[in-house]
mmCIF file of C-alpha atoms in Angstrom:
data_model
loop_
_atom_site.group_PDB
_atom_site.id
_atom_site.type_symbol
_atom_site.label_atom_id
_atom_site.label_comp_id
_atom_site.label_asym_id
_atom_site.label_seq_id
_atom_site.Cartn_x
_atom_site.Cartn_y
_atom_site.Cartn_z
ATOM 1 C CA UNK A 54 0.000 0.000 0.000
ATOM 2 C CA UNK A 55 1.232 3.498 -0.849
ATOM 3 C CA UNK A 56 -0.473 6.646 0.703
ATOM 4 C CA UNK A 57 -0.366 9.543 -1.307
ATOM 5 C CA UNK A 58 -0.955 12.981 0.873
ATOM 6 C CA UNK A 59 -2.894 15.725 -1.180
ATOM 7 C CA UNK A 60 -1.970 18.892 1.055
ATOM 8 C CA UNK A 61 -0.490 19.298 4.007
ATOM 9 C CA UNK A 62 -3.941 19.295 6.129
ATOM 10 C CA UNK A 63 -5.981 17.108 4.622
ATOM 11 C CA UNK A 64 -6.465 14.507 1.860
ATOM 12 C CA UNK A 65 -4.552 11.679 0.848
ATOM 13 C CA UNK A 66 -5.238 9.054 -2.224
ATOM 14 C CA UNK A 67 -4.863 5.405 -0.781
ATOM 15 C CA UNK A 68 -3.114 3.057 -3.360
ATOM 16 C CA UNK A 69 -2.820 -0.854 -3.593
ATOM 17 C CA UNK A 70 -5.634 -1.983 -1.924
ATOM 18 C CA UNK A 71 -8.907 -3.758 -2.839
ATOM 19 C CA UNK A 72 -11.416 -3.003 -0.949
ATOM 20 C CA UNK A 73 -13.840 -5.884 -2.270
ATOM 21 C CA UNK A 74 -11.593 -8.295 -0.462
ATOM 22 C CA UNK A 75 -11.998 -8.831 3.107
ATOM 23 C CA UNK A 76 -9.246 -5.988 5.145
ATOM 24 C CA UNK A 77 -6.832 -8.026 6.855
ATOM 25 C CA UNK A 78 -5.550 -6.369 10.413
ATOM 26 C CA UNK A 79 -2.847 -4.959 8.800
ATOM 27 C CA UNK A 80 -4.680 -3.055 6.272
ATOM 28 C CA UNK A 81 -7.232 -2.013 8.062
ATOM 29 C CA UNK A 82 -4.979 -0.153 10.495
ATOM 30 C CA UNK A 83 -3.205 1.239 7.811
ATOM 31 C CA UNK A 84 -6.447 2.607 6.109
ATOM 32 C CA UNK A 85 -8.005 3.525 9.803
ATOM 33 C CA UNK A 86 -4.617 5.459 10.808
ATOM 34 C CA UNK A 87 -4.548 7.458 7.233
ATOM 35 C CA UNK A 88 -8.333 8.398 7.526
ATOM 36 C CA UNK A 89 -7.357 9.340 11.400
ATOM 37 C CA UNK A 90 -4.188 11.788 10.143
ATOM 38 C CA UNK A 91 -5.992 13.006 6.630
ATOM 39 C CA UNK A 92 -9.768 13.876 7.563
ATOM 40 C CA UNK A 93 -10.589 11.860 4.177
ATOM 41 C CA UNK A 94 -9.066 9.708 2.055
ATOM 42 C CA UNK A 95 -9.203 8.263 -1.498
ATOM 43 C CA UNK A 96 -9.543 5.024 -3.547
ATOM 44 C CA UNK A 97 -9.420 4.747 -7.556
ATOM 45 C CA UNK A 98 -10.558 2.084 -9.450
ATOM 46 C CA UNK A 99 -12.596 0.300 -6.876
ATOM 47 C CA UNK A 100 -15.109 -2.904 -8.092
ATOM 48 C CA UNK A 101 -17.664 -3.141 -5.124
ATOM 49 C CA UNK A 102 -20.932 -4.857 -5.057
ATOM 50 C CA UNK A 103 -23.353 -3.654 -2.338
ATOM 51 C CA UNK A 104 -22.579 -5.995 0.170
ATOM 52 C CA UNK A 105 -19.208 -5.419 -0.517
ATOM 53 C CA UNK A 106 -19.158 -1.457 -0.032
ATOM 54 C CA UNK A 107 -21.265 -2.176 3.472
ATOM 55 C CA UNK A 108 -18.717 -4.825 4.786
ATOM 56 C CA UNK A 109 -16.041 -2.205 4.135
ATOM 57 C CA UNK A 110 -17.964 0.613 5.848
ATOM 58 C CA UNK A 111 -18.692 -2.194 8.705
ATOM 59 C CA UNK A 112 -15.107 -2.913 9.836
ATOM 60 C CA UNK A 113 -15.612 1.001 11.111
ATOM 61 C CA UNK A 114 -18.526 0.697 13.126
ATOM 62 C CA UNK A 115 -22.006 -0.254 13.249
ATOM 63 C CA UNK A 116 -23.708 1.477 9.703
ATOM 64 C CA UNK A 117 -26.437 4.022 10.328
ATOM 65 C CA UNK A 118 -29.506 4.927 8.069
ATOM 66 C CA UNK A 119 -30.352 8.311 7.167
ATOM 67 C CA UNK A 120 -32.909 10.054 9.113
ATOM 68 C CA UNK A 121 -34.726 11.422 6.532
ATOM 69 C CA UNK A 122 -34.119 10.441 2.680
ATOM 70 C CA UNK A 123 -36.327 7.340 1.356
ATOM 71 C CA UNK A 124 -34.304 4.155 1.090
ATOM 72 C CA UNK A 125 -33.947 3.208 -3.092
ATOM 73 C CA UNK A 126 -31.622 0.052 -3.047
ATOM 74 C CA UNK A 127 -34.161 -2.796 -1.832
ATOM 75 C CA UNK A 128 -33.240 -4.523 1.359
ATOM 76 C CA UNK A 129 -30.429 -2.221 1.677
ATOM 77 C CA UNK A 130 -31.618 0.577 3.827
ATOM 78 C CA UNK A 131 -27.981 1.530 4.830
ATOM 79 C CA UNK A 132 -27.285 2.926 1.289
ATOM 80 C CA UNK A 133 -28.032 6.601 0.619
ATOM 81 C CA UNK A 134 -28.638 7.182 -2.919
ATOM 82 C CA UNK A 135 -26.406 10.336 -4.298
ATOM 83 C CA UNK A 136 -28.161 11.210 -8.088
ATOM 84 C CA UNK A 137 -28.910 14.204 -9.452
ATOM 85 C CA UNK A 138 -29.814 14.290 -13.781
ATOM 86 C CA UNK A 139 -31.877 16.869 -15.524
ATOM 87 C CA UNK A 140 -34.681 16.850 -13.782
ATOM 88 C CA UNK A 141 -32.644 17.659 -10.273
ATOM 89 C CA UNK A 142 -33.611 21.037 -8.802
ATOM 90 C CA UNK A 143 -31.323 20.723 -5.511
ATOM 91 C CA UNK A 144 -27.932 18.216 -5.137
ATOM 92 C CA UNK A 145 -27.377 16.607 -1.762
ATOM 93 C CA UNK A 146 -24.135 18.507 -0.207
ATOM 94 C CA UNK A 147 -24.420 21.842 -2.195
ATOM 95 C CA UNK A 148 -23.500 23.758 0.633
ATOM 96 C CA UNK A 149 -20.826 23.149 3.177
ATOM 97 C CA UNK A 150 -21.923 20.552 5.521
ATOM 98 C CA UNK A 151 -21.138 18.149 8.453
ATOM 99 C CA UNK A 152 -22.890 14.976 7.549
ATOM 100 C CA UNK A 153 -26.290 14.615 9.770
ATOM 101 C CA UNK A 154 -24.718 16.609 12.541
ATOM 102 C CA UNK A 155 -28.266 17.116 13.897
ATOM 103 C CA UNK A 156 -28.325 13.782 15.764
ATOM 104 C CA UNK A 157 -27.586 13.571 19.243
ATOM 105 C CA UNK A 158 -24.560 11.202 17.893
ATOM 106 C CA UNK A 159 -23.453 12.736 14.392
ATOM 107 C CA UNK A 160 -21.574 10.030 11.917
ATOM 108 C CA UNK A 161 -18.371 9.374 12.551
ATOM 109 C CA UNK A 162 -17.731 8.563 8.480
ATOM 110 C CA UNK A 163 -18.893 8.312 5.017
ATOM 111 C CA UNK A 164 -17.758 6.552 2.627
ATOM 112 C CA UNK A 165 -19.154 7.313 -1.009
ATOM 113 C CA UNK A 166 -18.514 5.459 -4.183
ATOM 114 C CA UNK A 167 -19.483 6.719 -7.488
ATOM 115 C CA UNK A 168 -20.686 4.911 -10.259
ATOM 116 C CA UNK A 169 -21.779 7.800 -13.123
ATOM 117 C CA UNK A 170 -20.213 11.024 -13.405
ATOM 118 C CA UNK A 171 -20.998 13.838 -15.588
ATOM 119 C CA UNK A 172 -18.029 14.041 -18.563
ATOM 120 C CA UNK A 173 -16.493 17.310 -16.582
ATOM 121 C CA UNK A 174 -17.509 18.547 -12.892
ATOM 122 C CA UNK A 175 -19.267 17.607 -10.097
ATOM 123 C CA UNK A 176 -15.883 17.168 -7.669
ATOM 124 C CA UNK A 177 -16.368 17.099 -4.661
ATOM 125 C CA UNK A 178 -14.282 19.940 -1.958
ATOM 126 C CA UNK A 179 -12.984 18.985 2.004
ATOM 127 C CA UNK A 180 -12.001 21.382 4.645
ATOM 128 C CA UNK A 181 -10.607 20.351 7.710
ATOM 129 C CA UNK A 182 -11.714 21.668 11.083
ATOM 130 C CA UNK A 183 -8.486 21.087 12.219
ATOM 131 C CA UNK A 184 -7.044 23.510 10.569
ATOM 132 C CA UNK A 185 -9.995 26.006 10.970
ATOM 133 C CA UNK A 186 -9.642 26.103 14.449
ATOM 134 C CA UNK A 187 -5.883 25.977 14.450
ATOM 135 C CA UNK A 188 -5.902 29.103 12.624
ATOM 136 C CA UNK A 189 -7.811 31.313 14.652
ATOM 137 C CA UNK A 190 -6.680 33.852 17.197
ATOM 138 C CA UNK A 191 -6.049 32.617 21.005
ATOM 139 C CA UNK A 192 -8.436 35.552 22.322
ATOM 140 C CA UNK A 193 -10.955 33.815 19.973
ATOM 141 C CA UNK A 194 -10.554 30.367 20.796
ATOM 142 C CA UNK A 195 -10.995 31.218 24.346
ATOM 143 C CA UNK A 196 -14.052 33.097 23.495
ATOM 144 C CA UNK A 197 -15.497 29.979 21.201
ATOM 145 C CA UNK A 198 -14.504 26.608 23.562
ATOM 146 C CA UNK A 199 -17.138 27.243 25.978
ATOM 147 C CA UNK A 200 -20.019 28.234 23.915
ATOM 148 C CA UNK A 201 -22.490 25.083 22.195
ATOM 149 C CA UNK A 202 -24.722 25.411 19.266
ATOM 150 C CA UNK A 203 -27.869 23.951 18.541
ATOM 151 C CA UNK A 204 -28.134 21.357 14.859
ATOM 152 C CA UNK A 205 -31.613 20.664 13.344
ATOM 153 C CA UNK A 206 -33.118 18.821 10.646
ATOM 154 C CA UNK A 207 -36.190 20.353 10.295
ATOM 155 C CA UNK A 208 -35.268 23.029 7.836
ATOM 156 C CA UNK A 209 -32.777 20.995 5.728
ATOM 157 C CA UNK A 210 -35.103 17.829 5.259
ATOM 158 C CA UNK A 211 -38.669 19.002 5.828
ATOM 159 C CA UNK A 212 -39.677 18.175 2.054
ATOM 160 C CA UNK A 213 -36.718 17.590 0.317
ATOM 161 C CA UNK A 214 -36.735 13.995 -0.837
ATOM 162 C CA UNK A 215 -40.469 13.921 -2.703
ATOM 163 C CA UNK A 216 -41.823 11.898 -0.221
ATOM 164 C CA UNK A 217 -44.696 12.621 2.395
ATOM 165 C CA UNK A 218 -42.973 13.302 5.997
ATOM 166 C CA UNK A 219 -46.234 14.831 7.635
ATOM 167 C CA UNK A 220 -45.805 14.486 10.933
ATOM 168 C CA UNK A 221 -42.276 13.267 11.226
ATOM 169 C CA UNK A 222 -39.729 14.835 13.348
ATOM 170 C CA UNK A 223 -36.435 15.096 12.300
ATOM 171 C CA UNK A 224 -33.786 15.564 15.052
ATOM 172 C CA UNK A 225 -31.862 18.116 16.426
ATOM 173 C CA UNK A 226 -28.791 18.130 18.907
ATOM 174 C CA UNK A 227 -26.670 21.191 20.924
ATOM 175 C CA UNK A 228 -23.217 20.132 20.681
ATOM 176 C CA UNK A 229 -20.200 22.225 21.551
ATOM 177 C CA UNK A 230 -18.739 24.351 19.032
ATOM 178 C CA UNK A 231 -15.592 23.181 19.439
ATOM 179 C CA UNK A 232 -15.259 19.291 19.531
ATOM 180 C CA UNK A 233 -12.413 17.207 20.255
ATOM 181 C CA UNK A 234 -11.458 14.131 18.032
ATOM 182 C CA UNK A 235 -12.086 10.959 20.360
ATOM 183 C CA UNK A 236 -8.905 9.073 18.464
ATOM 184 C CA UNK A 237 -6.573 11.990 17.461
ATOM 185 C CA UNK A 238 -7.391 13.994 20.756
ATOM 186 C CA UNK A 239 -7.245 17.458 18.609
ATOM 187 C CA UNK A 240 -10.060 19.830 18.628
ATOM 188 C CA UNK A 241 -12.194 21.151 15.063
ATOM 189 C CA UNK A 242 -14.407 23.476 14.648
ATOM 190 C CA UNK A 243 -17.811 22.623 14.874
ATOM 191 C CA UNK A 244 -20.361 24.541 13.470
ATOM 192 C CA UNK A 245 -21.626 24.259 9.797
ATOM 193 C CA UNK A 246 -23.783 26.093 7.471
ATOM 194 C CA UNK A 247 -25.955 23.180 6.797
ATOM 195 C CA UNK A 248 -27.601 22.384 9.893
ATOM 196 C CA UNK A 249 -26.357 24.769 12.541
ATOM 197 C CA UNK A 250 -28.753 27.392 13.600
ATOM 198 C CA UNK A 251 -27.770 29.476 16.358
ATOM 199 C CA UNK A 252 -24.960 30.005 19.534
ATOM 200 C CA UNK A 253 -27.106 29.032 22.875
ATOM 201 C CA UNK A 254 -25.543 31.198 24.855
ATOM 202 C CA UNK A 255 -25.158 34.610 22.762
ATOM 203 C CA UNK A 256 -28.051 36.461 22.266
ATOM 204 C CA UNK A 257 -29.564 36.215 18.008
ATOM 205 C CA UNK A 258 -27.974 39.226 16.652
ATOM 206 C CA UNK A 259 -24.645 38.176 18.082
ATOM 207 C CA UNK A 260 -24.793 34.470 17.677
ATOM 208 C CA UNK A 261 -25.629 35.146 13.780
ATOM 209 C CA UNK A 262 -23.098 37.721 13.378
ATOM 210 C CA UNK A 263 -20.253 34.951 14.876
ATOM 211 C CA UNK A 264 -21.764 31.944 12.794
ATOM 212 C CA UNK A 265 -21.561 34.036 9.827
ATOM 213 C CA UNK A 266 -18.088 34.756 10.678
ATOM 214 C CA UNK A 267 -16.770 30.892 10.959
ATOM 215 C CA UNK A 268 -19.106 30.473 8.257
ATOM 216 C CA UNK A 269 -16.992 32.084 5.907
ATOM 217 C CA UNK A 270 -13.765 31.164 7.798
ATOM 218 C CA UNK A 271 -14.280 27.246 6.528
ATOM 219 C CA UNK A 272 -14.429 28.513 3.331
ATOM 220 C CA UNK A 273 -10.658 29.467 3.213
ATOM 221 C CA UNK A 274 -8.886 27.803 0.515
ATOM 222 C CA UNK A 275 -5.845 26.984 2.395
ATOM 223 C CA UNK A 276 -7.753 24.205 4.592
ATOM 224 C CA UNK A 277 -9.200 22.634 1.369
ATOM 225 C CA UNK A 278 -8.293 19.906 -0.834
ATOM 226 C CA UNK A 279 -10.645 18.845 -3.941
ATOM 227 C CA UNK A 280 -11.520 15.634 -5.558
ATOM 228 C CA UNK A 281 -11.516 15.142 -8.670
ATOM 229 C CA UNK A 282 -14.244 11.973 -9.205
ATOM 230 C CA UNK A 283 -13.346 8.699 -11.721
ATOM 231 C CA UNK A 284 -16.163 6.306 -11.953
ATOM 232 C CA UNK A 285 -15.592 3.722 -9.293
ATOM 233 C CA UNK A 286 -13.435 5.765 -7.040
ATOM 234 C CA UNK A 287 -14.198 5.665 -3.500
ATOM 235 C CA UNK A 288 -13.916 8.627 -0.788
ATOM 236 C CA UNK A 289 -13.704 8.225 2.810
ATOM 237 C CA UNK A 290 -14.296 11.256 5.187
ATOM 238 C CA UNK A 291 -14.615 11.851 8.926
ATOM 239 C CA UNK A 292 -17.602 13.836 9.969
ATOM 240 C CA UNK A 293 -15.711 15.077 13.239
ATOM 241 C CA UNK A 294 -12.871 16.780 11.917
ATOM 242 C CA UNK A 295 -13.768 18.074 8.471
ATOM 243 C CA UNK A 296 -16.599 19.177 6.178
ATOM 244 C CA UNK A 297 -17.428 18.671 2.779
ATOM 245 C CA UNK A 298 -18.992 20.737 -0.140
ATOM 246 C CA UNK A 299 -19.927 19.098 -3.465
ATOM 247 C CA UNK A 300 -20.192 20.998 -6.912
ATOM 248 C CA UNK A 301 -22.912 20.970 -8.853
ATOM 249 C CA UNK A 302 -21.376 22.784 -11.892
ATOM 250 C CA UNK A 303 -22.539 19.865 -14.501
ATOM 251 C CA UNK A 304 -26.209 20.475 -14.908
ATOM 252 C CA UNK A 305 -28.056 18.912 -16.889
ATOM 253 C CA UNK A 306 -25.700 15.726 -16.558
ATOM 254 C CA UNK A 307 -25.987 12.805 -14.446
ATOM 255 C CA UNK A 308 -24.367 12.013 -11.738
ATOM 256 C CA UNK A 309 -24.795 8.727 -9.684
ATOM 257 C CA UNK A 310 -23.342 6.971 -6.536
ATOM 258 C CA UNK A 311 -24.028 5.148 -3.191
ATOM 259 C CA UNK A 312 -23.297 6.376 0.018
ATOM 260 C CA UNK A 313 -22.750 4.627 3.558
ATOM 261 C CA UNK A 314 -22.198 6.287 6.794
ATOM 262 C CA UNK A 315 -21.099 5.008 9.707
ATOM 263 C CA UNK A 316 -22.353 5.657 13.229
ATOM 264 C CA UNK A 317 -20.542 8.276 15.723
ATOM 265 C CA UNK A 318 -20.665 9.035 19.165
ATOM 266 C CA UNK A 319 -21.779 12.341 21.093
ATOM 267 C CA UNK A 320 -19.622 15.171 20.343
ATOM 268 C CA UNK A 321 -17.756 16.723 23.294
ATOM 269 C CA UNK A 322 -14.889 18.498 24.605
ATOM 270 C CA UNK A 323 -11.993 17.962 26.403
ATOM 271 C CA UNK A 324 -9.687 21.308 27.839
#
């Protein structure tokens, strides 16, 4: 195995492995201990079945099923369908985004694999949270460690997938703004655009002003690396540390994968 680092904060392409086969010990510490120091990492030319790509997600944890979208793969709820065509009016990940980070225990992982692709677009950006934090002042990591922020659902799924969800309730979570990895031991940012609606403990004006603020911190380039999709090329993120952002610059062309996340834990943090 060869593992091929993108930038300096995040990203890195994993080579010689297939992940069809069964991950010996070896292997899988290997691929664990590159997703651990990379935030997400990258397999080309990748021949899963189903089954397959869920065993692979499994040797991570115990797979979780998406809180709101309809499951399309029959007797596979696990797998989240990524599509958008022609007839798309939204994408899922548009916007930057931690993966479901509404539940009480957010994912710890995701691991997509891509089967169509439009003939140019559609890659897919990361930003770590590492580096986000790491890059802001001391007075305003002080100010931002104690502080929590509530996540909901409601707004980003209420509706979305074409399917009636009258009277469901989608969830929503406080977590702290500033989490710290339960392997690595590093704290990330922890707020997103996607889901995360207000500071608890600022009044509106002020808790809007500050989200707005790390809102558009994420979004500098020098905590990004970008992914440039083949068809059956596999990438693995981790929801605690990073978030990710996926272009929709290829309308009106297809683009098709499957998606499995894996369950997390509660976010918290240690001083």
């Amino acid at each position: 195995m060869e593992i091929r680092k993108l930038t300096p904060h995040i990203g890195a392409e994993v080579l010689g492995v297939d992940l069809a086969q069964p991950l010996s010990e070896d292997t899988f510490k290997t691929v664990h201990d590159a997703l651990i120091e990379n935030c997400v990492i990258f397999f080309r030319d990748q021949q899963l079945t189903v089954d397959q790509h869920k065993a692979f997600g499994r040797r991570f944890g115990e797979l979780a099923v998406h809180p709101a979208a309809p499951s399309l793969v029959e007797g596979h709820p696990e797998i989240l369908v990524i599509h958008a065509d022609e007839k798309s009016k939204r994408v899922a990940g548009e916007n930057w985004h931690s993966d479901v980070s509404c539940d009480a225990e957010p994912p710890m992982g995701s691991i997509l694999y891509m089967h169509e692709l439009p003939p140019v677009g559609g890659d897919t950006l990361f930003a770590s949270m590492y580096a986000a934090y790491e890059a802001l002042s001391e007075p305003m990591k002080c100010f931002l460690e104690p502080l929590t922020a509530m996540h909901e659902g409601e707004h980003v799924y209420r509706g979305r997938y074409g399917v009636d969800d009258t009277g469901k309730t989608f969830p929503k979570a406080e977590h702290p703004v500033v989490r710290t990895h339960p392997v690595s031991g590093r704290k990330a940012l922890y707020v997103n655009g996607g889901f995360t609606t207000r500071i608890v403990q600022l009044k509106r004006p002020e808790s809007d002003a500050l989200l707005q603020f790390l809102y558009r911190h994420v979004e500098t380039p020098e905590f990004h690396c970008r992914f440039r999709w083949q068809v059956n090329s596999i990438a693995f993120w981790d929801n605690r540390c990073m978030q990710h952002h996926a272009m929709w610059d290829y309308y009106p062309q297809r683009r098709h994968g499957h998606r499995v996340t894996i369950r997390g834990d509660k976010p918290f943090q240690r001083a």
